[in-house]
Short mmCIF file of C-alpha atoms in Angstrom, two decimals:
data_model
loop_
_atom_site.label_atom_id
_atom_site.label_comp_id
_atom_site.label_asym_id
_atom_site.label_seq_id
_atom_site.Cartn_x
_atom_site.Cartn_y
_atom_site.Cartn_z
CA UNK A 171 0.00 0.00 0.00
CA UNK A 172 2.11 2.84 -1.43
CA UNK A 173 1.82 5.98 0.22
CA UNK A 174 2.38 7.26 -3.28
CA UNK A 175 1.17 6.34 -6.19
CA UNK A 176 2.63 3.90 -8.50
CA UNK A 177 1.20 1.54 -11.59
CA UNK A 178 0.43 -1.68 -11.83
CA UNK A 179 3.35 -4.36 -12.05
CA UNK A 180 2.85 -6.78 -14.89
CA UNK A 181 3.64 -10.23 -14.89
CA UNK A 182 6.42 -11.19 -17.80
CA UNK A 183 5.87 -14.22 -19.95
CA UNK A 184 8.83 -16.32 -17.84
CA UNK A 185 7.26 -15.20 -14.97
CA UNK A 186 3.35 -16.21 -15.85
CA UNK A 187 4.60 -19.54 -16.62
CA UNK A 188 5.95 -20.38 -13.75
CA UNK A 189 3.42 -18.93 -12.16
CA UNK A 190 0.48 -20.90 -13.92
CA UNK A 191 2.02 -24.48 -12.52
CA UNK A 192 -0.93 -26.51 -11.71
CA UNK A 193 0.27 -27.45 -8.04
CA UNK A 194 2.67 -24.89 -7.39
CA UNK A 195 5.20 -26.57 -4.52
CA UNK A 196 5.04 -25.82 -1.53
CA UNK A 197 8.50 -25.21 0.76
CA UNK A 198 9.22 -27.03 4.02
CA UNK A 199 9.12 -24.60 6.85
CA UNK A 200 12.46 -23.43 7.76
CA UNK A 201 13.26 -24.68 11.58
CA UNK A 202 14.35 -22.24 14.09
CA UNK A 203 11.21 -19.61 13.97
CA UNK A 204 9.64 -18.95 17.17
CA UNK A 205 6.51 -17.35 17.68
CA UNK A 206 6.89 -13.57 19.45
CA UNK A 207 3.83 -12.11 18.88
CA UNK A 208 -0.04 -13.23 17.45
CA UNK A 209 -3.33 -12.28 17.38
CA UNK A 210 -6.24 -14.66 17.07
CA UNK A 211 -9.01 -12.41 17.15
CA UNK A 212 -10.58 -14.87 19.59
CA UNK A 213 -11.21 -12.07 22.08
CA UNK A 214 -15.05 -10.35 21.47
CA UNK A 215 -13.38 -6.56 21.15
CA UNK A 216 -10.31 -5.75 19.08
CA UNK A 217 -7.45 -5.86 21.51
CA UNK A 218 -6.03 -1.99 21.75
CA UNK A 219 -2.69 -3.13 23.78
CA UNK A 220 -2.26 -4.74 20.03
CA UNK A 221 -3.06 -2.45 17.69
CA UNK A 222 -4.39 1.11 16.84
CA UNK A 223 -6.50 2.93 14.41
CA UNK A 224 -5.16 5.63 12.25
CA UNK A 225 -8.42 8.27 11.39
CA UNK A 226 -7.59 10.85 8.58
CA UNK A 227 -9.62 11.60 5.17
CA UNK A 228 -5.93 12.42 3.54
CA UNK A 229 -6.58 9.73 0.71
CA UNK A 230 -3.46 7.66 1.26
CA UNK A 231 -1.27 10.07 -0.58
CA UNK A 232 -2.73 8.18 -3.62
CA UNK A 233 -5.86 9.89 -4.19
CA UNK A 234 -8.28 6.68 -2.16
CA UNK A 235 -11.59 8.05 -1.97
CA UNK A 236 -12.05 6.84 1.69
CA UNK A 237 -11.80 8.45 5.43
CA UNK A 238 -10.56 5.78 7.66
CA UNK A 239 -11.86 6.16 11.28
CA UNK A 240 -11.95 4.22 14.74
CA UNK A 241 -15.80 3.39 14.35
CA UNK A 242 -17.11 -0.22 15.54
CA UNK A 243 -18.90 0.20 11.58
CA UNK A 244 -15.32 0.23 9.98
CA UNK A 245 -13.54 -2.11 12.18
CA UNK A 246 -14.93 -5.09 14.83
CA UNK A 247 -14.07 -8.08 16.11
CA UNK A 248 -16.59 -11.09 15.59
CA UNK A 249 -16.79 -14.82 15.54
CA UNK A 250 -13.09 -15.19 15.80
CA UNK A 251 -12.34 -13.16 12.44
CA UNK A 252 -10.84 -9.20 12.62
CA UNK A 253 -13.76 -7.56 10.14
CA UNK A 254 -12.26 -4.27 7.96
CA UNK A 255 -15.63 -2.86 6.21
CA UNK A 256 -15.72 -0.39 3.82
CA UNK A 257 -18.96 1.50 3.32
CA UNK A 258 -20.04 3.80 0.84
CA UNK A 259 -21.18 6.90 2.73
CA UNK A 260 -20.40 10.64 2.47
CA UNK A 261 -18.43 11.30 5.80
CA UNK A 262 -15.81 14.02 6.61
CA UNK A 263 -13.33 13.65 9.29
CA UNK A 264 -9.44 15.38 10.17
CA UNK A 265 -7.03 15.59 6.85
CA UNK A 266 -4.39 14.08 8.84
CA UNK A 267 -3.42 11.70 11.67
CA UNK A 268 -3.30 13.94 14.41
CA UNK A 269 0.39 12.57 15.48
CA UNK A 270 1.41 13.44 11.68
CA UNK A 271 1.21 17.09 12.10
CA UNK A 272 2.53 19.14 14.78
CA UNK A 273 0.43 22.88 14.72
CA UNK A 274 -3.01 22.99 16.01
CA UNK A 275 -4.18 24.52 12.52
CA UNK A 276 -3.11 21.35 10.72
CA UNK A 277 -4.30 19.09 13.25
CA UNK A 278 -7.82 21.14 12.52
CA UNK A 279 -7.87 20.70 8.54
CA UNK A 280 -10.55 18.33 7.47
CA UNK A 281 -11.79 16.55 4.54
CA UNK A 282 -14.58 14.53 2.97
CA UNK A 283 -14.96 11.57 1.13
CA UNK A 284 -17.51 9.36 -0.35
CA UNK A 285 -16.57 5.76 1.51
CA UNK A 286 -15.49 4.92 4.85
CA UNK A 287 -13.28 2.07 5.78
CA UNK A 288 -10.23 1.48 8.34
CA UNK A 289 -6.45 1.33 8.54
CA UNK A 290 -5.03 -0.43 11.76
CA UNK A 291 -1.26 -0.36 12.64
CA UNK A 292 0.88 -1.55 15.40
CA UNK A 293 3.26 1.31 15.34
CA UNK A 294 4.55 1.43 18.71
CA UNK A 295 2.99 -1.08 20.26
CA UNK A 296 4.78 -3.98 18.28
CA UNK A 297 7.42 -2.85 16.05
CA UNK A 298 10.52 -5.69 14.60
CA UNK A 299 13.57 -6.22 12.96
CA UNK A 300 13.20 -9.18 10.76
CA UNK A 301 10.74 -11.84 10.93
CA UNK A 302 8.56 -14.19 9.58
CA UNK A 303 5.30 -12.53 9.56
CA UNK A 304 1.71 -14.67 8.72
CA UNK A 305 -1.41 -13.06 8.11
CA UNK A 306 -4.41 -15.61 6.99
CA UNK A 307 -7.38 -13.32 5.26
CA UNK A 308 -9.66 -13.54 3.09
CA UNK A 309 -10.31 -10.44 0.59
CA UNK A 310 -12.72 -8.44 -0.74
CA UNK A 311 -13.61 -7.95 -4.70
CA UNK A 312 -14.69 -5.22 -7.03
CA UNK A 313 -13.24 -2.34 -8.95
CA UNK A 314 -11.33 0.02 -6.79
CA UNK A 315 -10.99 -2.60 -4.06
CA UNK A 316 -7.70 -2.29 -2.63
CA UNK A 317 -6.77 -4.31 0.62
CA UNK A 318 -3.43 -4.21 1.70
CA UNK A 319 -1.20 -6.22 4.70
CA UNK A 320 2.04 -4.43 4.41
CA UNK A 321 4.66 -2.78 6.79
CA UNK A 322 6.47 0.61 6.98
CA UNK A 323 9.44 2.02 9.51
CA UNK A 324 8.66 2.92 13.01
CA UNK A 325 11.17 5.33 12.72
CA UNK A 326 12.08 6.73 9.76
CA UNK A 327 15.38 7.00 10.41
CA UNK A 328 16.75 7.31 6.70
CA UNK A 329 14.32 10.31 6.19
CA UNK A 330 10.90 10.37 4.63
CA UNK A 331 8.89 8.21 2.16
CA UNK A 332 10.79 6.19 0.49
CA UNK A 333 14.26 6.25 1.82
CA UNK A 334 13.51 4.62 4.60
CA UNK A 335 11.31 1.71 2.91
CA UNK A 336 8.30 0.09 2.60
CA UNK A 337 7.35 -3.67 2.92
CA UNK A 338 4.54 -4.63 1.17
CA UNK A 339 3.44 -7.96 1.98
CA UNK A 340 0.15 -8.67 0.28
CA UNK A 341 -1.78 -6.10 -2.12
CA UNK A 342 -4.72 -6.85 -4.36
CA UNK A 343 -6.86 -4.53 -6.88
CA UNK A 344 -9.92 -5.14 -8.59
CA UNK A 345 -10.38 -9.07 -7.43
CA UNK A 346 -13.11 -10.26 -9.97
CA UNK A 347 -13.24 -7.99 -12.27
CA UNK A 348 -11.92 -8.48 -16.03
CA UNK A 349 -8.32 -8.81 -15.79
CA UNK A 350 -6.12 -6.63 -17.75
CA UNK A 351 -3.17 -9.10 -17.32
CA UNK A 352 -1.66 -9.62 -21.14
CA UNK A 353 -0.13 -13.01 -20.17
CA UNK A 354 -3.73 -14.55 -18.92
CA UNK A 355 -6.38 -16.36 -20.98
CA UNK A 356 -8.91 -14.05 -22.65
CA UNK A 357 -12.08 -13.24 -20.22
CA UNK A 358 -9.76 -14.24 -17.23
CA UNK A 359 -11.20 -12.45 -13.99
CA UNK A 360 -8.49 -10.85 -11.59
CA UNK A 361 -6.83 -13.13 -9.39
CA UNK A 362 -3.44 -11.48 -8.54
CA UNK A 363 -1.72 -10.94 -5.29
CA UNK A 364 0.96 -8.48 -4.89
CA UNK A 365 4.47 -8.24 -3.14
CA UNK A 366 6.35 -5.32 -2.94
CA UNK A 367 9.37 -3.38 -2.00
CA UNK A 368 9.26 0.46 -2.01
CA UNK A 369 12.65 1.99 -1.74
CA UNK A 370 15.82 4.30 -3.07
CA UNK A 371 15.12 8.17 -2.40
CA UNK A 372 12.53 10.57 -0.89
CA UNK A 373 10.01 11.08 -3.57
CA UNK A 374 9.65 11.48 -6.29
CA UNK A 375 13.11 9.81 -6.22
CA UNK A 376 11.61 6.45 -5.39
CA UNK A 377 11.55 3.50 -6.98
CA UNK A 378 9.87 0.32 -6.14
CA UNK A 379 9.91 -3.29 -7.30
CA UNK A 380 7.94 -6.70 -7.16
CA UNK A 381 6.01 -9.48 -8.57
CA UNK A 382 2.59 -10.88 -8.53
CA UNK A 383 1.07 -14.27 -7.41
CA UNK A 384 -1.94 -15.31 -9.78
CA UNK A 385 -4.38 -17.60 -8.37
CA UNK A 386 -6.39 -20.45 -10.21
CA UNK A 387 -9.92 -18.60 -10.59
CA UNK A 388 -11.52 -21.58 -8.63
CA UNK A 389 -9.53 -20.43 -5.87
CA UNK A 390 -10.00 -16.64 -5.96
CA UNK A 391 -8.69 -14.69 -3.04
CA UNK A 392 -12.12 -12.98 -2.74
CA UNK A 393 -13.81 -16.46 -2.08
CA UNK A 394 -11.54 -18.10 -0.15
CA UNK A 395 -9.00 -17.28 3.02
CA UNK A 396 -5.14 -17.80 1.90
CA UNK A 397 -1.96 -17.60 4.33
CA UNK A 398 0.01 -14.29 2.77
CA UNK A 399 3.70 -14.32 4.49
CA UNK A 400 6.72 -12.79 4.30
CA UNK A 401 10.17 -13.47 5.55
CA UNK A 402 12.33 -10.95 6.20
CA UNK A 403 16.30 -11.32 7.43
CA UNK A 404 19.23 -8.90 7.05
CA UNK A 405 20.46 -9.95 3.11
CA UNK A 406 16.90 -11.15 1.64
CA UNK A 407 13.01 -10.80 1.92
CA UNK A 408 10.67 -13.75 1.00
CA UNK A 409 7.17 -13.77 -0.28
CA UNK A 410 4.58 -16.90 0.29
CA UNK A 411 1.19 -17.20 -0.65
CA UNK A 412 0.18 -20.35 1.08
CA UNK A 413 3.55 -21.86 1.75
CA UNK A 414 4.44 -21.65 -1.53
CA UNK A 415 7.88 -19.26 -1.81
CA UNK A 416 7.09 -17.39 -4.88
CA UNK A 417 9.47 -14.28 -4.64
CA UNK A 418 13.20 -13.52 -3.36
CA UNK A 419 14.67 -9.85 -3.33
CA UNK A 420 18.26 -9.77 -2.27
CA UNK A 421 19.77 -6.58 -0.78
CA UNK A 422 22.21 -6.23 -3.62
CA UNK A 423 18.61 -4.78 -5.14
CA UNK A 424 17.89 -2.60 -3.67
CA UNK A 425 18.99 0.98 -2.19
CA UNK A 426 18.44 4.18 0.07
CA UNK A 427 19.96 7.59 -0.22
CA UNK A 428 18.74 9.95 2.09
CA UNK A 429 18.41 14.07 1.54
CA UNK A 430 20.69 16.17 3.51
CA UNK A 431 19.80 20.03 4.24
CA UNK A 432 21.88 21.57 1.74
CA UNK A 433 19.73 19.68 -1.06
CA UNK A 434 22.50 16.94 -1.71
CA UNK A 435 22.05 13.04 -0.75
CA UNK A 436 23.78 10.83 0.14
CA UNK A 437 23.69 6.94 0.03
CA UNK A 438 23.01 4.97 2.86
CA UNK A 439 25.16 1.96 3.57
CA UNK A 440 24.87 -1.47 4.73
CA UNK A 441 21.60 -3.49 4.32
CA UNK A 442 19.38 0.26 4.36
CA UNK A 443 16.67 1.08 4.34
CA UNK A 444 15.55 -2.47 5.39
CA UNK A 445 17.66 -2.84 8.54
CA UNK A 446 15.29 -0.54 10.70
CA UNK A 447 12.31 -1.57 13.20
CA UNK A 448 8.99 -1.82 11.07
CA UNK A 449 5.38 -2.46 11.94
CA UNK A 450 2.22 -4.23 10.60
CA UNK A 451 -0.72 -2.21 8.99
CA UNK A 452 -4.02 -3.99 7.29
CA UNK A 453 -6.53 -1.61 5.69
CA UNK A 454 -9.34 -1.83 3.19
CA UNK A 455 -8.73 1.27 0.87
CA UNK A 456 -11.12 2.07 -2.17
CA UNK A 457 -9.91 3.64 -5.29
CA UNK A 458 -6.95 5.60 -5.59
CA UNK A 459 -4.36 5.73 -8.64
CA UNK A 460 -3.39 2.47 -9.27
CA UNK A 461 -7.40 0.66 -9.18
CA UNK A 462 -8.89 3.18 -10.70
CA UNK A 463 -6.38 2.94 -13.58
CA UNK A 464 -6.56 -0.64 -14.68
CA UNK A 465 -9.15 -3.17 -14.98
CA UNK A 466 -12.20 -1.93 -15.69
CA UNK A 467 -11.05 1.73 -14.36
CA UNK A 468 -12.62 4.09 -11.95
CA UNK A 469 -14.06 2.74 -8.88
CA UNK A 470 -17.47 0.68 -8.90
CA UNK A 471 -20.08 1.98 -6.07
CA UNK A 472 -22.49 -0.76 -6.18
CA UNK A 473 -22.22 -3.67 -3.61
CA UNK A 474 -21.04 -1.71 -0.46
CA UNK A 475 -20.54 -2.44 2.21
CA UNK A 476 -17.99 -4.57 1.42
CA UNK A 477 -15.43 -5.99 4.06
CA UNK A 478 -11.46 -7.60 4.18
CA UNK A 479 -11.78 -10.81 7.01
CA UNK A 480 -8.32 -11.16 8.81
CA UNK A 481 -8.53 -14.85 11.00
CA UNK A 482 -4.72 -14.40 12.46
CA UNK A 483 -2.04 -12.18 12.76
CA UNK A 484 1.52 -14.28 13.69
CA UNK A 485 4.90 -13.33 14.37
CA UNK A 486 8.21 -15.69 14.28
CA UNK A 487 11.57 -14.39 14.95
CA UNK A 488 14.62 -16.87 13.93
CA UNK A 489 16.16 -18.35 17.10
CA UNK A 490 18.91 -19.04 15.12
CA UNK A 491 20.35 -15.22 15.32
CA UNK A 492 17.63 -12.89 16.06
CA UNK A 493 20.36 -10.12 15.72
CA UNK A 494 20.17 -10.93 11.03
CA UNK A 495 17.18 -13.03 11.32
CA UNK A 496 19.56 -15.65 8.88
CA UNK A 497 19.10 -19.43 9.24
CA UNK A 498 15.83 -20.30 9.70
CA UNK A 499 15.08 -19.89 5.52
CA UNK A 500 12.14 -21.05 3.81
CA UNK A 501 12.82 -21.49 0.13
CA UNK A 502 11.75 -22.97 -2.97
CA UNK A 503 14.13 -22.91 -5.96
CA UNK A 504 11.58 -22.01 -8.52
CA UNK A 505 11.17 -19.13 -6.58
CA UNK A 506 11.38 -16.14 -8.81
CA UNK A 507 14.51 -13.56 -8.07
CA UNK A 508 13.30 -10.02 -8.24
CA UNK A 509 15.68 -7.65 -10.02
CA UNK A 510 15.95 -3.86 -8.05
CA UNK A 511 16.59 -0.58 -9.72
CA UNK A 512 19.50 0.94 -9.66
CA UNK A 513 20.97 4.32 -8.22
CA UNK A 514 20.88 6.99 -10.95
CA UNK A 515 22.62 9.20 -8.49
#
């Protein structure tokens, strides 16, 4: 879930092909991972030692069309499952997250938009350096639909979007709709998961990269509740959809410079920008630049409310060195290796 906007990644031939395997393997879980940190949603009230809502109509930075707020309509706990609803209703609430801005006029700026839905983070109140993180959901479908699991820095030390990162676990857009995927079958519905790695300079010097996961359409992610996961250690991040280890990104792809005060940047060395504490977020945006651009474009009203089910929430640090998070791999060789962008400097 960008907090900028950026267009839709397509799938190369190579890539679709390995990607259209019948029974796609699935890896062995690594051994060494120890569980830090969960939520089962078995409690009848979302837990708020766990997580926390963020409530601004700012639009994501990506023009969403959605105020998130800390209502019981936008967010609830129930029969075991974390409920993220998105309703279509005219609503107008503060611009901003009020620990965004620092002046009282800022903090007093409001907006309006035409849906309401939530964003929940646990900034602060759980916050690691590297991880296996687990996240079973199910999501919702439609044109401009746009649930996201994802994770961005608690700190920010390298300096502001994206120099210090962003972890994108699971994205989807427009689940159901007509897919505008080249590689797929004519009249093929939208089936694609996203994973993601925002990174390099403060925008617009970013750059991102990534690759999709495309589901059989008898196993849509909008009918059915998949395992998204991601492992993340000091030289390497690893996506799984299911236990299957679909994507690698090495560190030798990727990059962060960061802006000094003069104007001038500078790079940042090491394994930066992903070598910082991060958190979790879920959310259930609607619209915004990159849904309302492909598929069957714009954003559909009809069918609201609609909602994102979340059944658990784990965390597993590697016993094996919790310092890198190396040795307790989970990997597939037909895993595809994601190639980063370079520094234009």
């Amino acid at each position: 879930m960008s907090v900028k906007s950026y267009a839709v990644i397509l799938l190369t031939g190579a890539l679709s092909a390995c990607q259209q395997t019948p029974a796609p393997v699935k890896a062995s879980l690594g051994e060494g991972w120890q569980l830090v940190w969960q939520d089962e949603f078995s409690q009848n009230d979302l837990d708020l030692t766990k997580w926390q809502h963020e409530v601004n109509c700012r639009g994501g930075g990506n023009d969403e069309q959605q105020c998130y707020t800390a209502r019981s309509e936008n967010s609830f706990v129930k029969d075991g499952l974390l409920h993220i609803v998105a309703r279509q209703e005219q609503y107008t609430g503060p611009l901003h997250n009020s620990d965004e801005v620092s002046s009282d006029a800022e903090r007093e700026k409001q907006a309006t938009q035409p849906f309401t839905s939530a964003r929940l983070r646990t900034k602060n109140l759980a916050d690691w350096r590297y991880g296996r993180f687990e996240i079973r959901a199910k999501l919702p479908a439609g044109q401009g639909a746009w649930p996201a699991i994802w994770m961005l820095p608690t700190d920010w030390r390298y300096g502001r979007w994206a120099s210090s990162g962003e972890i994108d676990i699971m994205e989807a857009v427009n689940l159901k709709t007509l897919t505008d995927d080249k590689t797929a079958p004519a009249g093929s519905l939208e089936t694609r998961v996203h994973g993601t790695l925002h990174y390099g300079g403060p925008a617009p010097k970013n750059v991102y990269s990534g690759t999709p996961y495309r589901f059989s359409e008898a196993n849509n992610p909008a009918d059915n509740f998949h395992v998204y996961a991601l492992e993340w250690q000091q030289d390497e991040i690893r996506w799984y959809v299911d236990d299957v280890h679909y994507a690698t990104f090495r560190h030798d792809q990727w990059y962060s410079t960061s802006q000094q005060q003069d104007g001038s940047f500078i790079e940042n060395t090491g394994f930066a920008p992903f070598d910082q504490r991060f958190h979790l977020l879920l959310n259930f945006a609607v619209g915004g630049n990159w849904p309302a651009n492909v598929n069957d474009k714009g954003v559909d009203f009809t069918g609201y409310p609609k909602q994102m089910l979340v059944d658990y929430v784990r965390v597993f640090q590697c016993s094996k060195n919790s310092e890198t998070g190396i040795g307790c791999a989970t990997t597939q060789p037909s895993a595809v290796q994601i190639k980063g962008k370079t520094n234009p400097q």
